[in-house]
Short mmCIF file of C-alpha atoms and ligand atoms in Angstrom, two decimals:
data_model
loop_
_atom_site.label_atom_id
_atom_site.label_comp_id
_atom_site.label_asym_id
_atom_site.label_seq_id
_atom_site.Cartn_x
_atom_site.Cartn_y
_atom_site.Cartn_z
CA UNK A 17 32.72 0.29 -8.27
CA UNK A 18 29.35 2.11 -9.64
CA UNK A 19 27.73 4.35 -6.95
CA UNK A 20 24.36 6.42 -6.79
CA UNK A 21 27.03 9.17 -6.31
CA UNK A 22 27.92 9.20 -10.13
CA UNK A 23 24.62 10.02 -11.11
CA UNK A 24 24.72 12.72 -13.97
CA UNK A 25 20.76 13.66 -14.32
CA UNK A 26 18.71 16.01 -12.14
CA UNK A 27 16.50 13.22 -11.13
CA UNK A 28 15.37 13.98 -7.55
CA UNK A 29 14.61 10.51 -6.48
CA UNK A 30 17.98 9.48 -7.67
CA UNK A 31 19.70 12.55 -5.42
CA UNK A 32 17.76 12.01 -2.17
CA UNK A 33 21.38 11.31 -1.20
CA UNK A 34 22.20 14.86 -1.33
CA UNK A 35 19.09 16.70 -1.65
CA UNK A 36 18.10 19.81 0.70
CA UNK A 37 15.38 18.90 3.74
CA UNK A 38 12.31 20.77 1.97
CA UNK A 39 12.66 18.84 -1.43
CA UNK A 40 13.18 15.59 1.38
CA UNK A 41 9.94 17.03 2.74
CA UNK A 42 7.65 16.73 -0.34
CA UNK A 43 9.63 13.24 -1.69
CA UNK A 44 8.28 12.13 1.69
CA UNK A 45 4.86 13.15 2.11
CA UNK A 46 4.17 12.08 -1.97
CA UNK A 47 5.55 8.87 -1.04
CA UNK A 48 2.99 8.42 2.02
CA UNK A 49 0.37 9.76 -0.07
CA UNK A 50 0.14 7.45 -2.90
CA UNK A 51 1.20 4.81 -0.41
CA UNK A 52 -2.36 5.06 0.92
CA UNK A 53 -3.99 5.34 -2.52
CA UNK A 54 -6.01 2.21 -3.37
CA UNK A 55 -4.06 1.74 -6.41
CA UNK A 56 -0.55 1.52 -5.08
CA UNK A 57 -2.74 -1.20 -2.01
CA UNK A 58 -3.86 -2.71 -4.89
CA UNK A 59 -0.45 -3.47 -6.41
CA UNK A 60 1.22 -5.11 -3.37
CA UNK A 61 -1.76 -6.96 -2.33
CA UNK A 62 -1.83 -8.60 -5.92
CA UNK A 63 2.52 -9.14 -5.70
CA UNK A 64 2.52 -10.22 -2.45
CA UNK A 65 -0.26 -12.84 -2.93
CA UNK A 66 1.09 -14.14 -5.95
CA UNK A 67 4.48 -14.44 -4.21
CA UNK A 68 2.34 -17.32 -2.29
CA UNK A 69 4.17 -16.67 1.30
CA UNK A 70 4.47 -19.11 4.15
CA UNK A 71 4.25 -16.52 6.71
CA UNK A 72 8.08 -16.43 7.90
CA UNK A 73 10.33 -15.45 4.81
CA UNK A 74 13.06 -12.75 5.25
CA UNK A 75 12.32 -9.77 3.17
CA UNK A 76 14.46 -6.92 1.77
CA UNK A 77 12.63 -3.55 0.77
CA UNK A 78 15.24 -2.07 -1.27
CA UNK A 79 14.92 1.80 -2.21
CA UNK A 80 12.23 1.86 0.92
CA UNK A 81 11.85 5.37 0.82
CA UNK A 82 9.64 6.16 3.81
CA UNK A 83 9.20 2.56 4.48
CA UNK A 84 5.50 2.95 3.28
CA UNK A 85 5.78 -0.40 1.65
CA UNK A 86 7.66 -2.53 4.20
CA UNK A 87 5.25 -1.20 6.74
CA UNK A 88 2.09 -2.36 4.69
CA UNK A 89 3.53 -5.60 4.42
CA UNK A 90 4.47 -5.55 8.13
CA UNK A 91 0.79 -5.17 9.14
CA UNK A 92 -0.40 -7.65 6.96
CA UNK A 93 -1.00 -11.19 8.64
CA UNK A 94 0.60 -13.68 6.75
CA UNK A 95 3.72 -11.59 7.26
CA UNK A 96 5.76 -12.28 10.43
CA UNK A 97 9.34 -12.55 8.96
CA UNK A 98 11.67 -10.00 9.62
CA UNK A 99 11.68 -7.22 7.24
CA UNK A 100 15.03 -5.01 6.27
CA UNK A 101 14.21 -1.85 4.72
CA UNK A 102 17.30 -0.15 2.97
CA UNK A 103 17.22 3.43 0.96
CA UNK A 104 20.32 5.76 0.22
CA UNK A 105 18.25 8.51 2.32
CA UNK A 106 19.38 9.69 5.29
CA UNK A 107 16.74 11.35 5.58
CA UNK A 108 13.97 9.13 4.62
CA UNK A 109 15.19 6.14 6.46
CA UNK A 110 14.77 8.40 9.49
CA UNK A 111 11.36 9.31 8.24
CA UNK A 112 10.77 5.51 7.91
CA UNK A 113 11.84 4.42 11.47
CA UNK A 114 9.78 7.42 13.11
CA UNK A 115 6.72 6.12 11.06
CA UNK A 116 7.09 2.55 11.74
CA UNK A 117 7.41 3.05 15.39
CA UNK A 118 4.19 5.42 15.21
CA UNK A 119 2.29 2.75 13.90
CA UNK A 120 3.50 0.19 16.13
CA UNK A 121 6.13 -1.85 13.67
CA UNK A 122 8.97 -0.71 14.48
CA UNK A 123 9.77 -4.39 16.19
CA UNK A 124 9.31 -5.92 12.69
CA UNK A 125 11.31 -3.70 10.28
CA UNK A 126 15.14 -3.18 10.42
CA UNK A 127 16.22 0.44 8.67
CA UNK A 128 19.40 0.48 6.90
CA UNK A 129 21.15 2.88 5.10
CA UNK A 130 22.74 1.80 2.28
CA UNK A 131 23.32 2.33 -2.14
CA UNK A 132 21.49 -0.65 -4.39
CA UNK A 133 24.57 -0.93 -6.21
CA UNK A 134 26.32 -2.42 -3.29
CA UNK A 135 24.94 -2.93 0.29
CA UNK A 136 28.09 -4.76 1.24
CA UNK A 137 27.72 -6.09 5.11
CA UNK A 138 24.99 -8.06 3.87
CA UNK A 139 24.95 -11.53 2.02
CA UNK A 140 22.57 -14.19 0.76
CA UNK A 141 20.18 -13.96 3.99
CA UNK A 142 16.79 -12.58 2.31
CA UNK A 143 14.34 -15.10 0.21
CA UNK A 144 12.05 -12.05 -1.38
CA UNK A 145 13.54 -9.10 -2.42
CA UNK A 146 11.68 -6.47 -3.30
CA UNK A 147 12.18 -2.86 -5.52
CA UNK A 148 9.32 -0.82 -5.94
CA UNK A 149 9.85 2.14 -7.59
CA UNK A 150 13.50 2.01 -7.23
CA UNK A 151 15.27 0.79 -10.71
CA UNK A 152 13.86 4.01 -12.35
CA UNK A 153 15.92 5.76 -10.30
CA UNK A 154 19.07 4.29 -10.25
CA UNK A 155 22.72 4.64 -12.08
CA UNK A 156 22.78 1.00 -13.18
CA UNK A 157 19.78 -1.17 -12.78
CA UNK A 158 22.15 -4.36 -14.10
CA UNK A 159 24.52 -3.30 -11.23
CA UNK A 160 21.49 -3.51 -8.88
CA UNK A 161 20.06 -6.74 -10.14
CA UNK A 162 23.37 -8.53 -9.76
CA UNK A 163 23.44 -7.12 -5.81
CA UNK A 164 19.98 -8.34 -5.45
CA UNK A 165 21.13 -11.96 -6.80
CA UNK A 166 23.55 -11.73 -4.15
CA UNK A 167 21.47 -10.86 -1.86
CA UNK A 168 19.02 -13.13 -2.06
CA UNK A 169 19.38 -17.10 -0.95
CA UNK A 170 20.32 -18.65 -4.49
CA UNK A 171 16.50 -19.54 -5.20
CA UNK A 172 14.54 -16.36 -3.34
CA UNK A 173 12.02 -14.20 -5.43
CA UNK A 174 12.73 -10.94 -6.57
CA UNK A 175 9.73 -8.28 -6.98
CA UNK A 176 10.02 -5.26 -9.49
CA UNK A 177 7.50 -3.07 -9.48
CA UNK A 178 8.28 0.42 -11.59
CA UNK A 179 6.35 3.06 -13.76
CA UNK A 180 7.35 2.53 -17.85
CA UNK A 181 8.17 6.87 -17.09
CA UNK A 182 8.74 7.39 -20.72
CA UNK A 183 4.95 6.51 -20.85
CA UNK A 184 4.03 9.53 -18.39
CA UNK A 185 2.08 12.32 -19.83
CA UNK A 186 0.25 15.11 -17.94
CA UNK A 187 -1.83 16.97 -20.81
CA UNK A 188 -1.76 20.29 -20.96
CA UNK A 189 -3.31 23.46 -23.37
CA UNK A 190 0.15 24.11 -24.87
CA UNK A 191 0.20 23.91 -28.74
CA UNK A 192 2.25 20.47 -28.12
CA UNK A 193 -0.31 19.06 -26.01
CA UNK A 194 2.27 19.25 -22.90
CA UNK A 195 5.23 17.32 -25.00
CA UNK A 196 7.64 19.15 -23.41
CA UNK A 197 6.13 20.10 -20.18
CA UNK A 198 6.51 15.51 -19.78
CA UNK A 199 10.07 15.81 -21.37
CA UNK A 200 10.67 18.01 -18.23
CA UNK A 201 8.78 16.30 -15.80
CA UNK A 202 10.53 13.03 -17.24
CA UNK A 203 14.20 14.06 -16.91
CA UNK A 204 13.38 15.26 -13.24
CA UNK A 205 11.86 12.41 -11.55
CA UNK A 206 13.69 9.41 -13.72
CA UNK A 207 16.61 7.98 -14.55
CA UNK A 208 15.56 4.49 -16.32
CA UNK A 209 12.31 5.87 -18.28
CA UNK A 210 11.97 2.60 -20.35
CA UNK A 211 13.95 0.01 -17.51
CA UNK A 212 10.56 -2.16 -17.66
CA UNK A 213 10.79 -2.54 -20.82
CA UNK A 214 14.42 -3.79 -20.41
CA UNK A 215 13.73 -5.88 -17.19
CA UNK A 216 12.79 -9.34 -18.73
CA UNK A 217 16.28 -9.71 -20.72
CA UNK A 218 18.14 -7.60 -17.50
CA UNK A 219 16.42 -10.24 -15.00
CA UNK A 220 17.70 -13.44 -17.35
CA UNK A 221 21.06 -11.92 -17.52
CA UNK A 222 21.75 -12.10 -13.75
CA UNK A 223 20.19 -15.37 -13.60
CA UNK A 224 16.64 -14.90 -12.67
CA UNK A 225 13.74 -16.91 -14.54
CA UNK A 226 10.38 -14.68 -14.81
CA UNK A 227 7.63 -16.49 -13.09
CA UNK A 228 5.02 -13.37 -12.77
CA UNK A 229 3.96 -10.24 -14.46
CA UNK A 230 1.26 -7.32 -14.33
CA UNK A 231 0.48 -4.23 -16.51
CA UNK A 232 -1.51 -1.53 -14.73
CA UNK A 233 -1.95 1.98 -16.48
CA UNK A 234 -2.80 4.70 -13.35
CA UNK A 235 -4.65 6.89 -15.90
CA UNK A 236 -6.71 10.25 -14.29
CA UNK A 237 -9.46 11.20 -16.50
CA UNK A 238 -10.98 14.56 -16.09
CA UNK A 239 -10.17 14.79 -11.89
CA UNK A 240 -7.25 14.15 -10.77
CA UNK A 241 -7.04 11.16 -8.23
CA UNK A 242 -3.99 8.98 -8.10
CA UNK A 243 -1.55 11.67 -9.15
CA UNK A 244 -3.41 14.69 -7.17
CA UNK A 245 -0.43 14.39 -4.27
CA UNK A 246 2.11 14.54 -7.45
CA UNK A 247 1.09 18.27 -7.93
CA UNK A 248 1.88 19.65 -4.94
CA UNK A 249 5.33 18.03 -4.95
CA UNK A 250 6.01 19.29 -8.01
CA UNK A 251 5.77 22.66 -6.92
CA UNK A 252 9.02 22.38 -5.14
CA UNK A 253 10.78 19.27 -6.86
CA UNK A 254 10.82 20.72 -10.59
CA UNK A 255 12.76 23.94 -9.19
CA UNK A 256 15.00 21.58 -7.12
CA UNK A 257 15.50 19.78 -10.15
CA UNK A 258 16.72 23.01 -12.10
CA UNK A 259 14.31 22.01 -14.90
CA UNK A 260 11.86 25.10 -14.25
CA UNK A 261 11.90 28.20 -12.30
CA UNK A 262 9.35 28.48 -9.52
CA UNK A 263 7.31 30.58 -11.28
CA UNK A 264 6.76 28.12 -14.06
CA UNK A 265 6.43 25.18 -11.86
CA UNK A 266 3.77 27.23 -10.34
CA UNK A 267 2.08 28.21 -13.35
CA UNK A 268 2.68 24.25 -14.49
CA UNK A 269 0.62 23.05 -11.13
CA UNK A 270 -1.58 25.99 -10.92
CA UNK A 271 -3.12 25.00 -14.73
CA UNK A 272 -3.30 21.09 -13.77
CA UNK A 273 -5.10 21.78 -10.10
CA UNK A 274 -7.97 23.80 -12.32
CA UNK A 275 -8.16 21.35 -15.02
CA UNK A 276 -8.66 18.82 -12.10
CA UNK A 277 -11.45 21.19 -10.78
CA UNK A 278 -13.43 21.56 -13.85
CA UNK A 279 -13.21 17.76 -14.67
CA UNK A 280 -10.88 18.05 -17.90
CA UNK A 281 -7.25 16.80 -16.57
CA UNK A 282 -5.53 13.89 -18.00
CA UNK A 283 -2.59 12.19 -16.97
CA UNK A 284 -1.39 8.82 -17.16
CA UNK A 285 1.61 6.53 -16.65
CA UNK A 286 2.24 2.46 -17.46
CA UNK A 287 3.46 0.43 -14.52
CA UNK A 288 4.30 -2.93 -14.48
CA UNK A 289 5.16 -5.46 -11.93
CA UNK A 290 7.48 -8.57 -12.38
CA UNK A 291 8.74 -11.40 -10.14
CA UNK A 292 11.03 -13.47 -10.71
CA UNK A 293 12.89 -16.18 -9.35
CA UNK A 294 16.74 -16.96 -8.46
CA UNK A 295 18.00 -20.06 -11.13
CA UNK A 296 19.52 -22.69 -9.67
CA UNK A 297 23.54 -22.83 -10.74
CA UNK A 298 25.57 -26.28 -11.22
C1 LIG B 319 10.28 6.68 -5.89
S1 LIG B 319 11.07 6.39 -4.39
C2 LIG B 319 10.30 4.87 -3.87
C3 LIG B 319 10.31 4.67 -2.36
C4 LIG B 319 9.52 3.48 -1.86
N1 LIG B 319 9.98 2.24 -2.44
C5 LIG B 319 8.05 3.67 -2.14
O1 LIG B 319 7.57 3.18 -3.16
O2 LIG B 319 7.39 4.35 -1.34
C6 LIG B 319 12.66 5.86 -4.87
C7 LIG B 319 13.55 5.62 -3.67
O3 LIG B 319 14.78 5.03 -4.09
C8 LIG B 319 15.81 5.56 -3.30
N2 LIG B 319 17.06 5.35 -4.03
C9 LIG B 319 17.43 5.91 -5.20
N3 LIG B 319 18.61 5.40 -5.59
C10 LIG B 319 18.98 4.49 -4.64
C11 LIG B 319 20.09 3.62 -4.49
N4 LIG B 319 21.07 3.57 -5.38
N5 LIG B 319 20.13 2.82 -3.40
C12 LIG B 319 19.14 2.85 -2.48
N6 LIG B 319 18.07 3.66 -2.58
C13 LIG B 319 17.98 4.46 -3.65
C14 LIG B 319 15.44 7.00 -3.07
O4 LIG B 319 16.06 7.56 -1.95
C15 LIG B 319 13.91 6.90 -2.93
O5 LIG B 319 13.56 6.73 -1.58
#
């Protein structure tokens, strides 16, 4: 049976399994950050509208992290179905309960600890599941898709939403522009760099029919906005990683803060969203 546990990569997101409680720390507060960022609200506002809901579906939030995204959905008011949230975390699932109850949700969101690839005391009860961020991160996003069929009542809605990671760049003043500064970066926060770019064929080969998609590009131009809470977690999550010392992560964050502050940085990563629908068999 495929497990997160036979990961090989130093991808951090993919080890919060294992990971040590300061790396935990900044996965957790980059997570609430960009939660709050009016991108990332603009995002779910646009899926969950276009998944037209009725107000009393059962939703799954699979690879919930903090729970930043079950909760937003939680507070919204066309939302009064209960809402699972599952992540391989320890750790952040914790996080997720002590954040829900804070804001007064923790009566509409069930925490679960559990691995995508097979969340096995649960079976056909959810009508939208949704992944956002997650299949970058994981060991076998066809593994995942075919738990998320199962999942899912034989007609609910699936939601993908994931950066195309092998489209990240953060520029830099190294002769190669920062090519291998992103080649770092890349292999330490993803697994599935080009998964998006996979999904429509992966979805029709567990039996889902695309009804809905959305390109975004989160692109920073000369200050850094959307990915200004990225730099301080990469401080401590390239080191964890074992891609750079922490000296050179440092150095890395150090140059990218002070092109923010005289209005030259650039970064900028491809995200997509897709939802898609369970076909009907026989
Ligand atoms: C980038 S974070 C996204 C968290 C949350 N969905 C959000 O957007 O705020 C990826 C999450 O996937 C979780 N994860 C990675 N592999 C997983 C797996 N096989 N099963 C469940 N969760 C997993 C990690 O623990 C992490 O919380």
């Amino acid at each position: 049976m495929i497990s997160q546990k036979q990961l090989k990569g130093p991808d951090v997101f993919a080890r919060t399994f294992a990971a040590d409680e300061k790396s935990l720390s900044a996965i957790a507060a980059r997570l609430e950050a960009r939660a709050k960022h009016c991108f990332f609200q603009q995002v779910v506002d646009e899926y969950v509208n276009a998944l037209e809901l009725r107000g009393h579906e059962s939703i799954l939030d699979l690879g919930c992290g903090t729970g930043a995204i079950a909760r937003m959905i939680a507070s919204r008011d066309n939302c009064s179905g209960r809402i699972t949230a599952i992540d391989i975390s320890p750790y952040l699932v914790q996080t997720g309960k002590r954040l829900a109850l804070e804001e007064g949700l923790a009566d509409k969101i069930d925490f679960l600890t559990g691995d995508a690839h097979s969340i096995l005391e649960l079976q056909g009860q959810f009508d939208v599941l949704i992944m956002h961020t997650l299949v970058s991160h994981v060991v076998d996003p066809a593994t995942v898709l075919q738990e998320a069929r199962r999942l899912l009542h034989p007609e609910g809605k699936i939601v993908i939403f994931d950066g195309d990671f092998d489209s990240l760049t953060y520029a830099t003043d190294a002769p190669d522009g920062g090519a291998e500064t992103d080649r770092l970066q890349a292999i330490a926060g993803h697994t599935q760099g080009r998964v998006m770019r996979a999904m429509p064929r992966l979805l029709s080969d567990q039996g889902f029919s695309l009804e809905w998609s959305k390109a975004y590009v989160a692109a920073d131009i000369g200050r850094a906005d959307f990915w200004s809470s990225t730099l301080p977690a990469l401080r401590i999550l390239l080191p964890s990683a074992g891609v750079m010392s922490e000296r050179e992560a440092g150095d890395y964050v150090d140059k990218l803060e002070s092109s923010s502050l005289s209005n030259t940085f650039f970064a900028s990563c491809n995200f997509y969203t897709m939802i898609a629908r369970g076909m009907h068999v026989g």
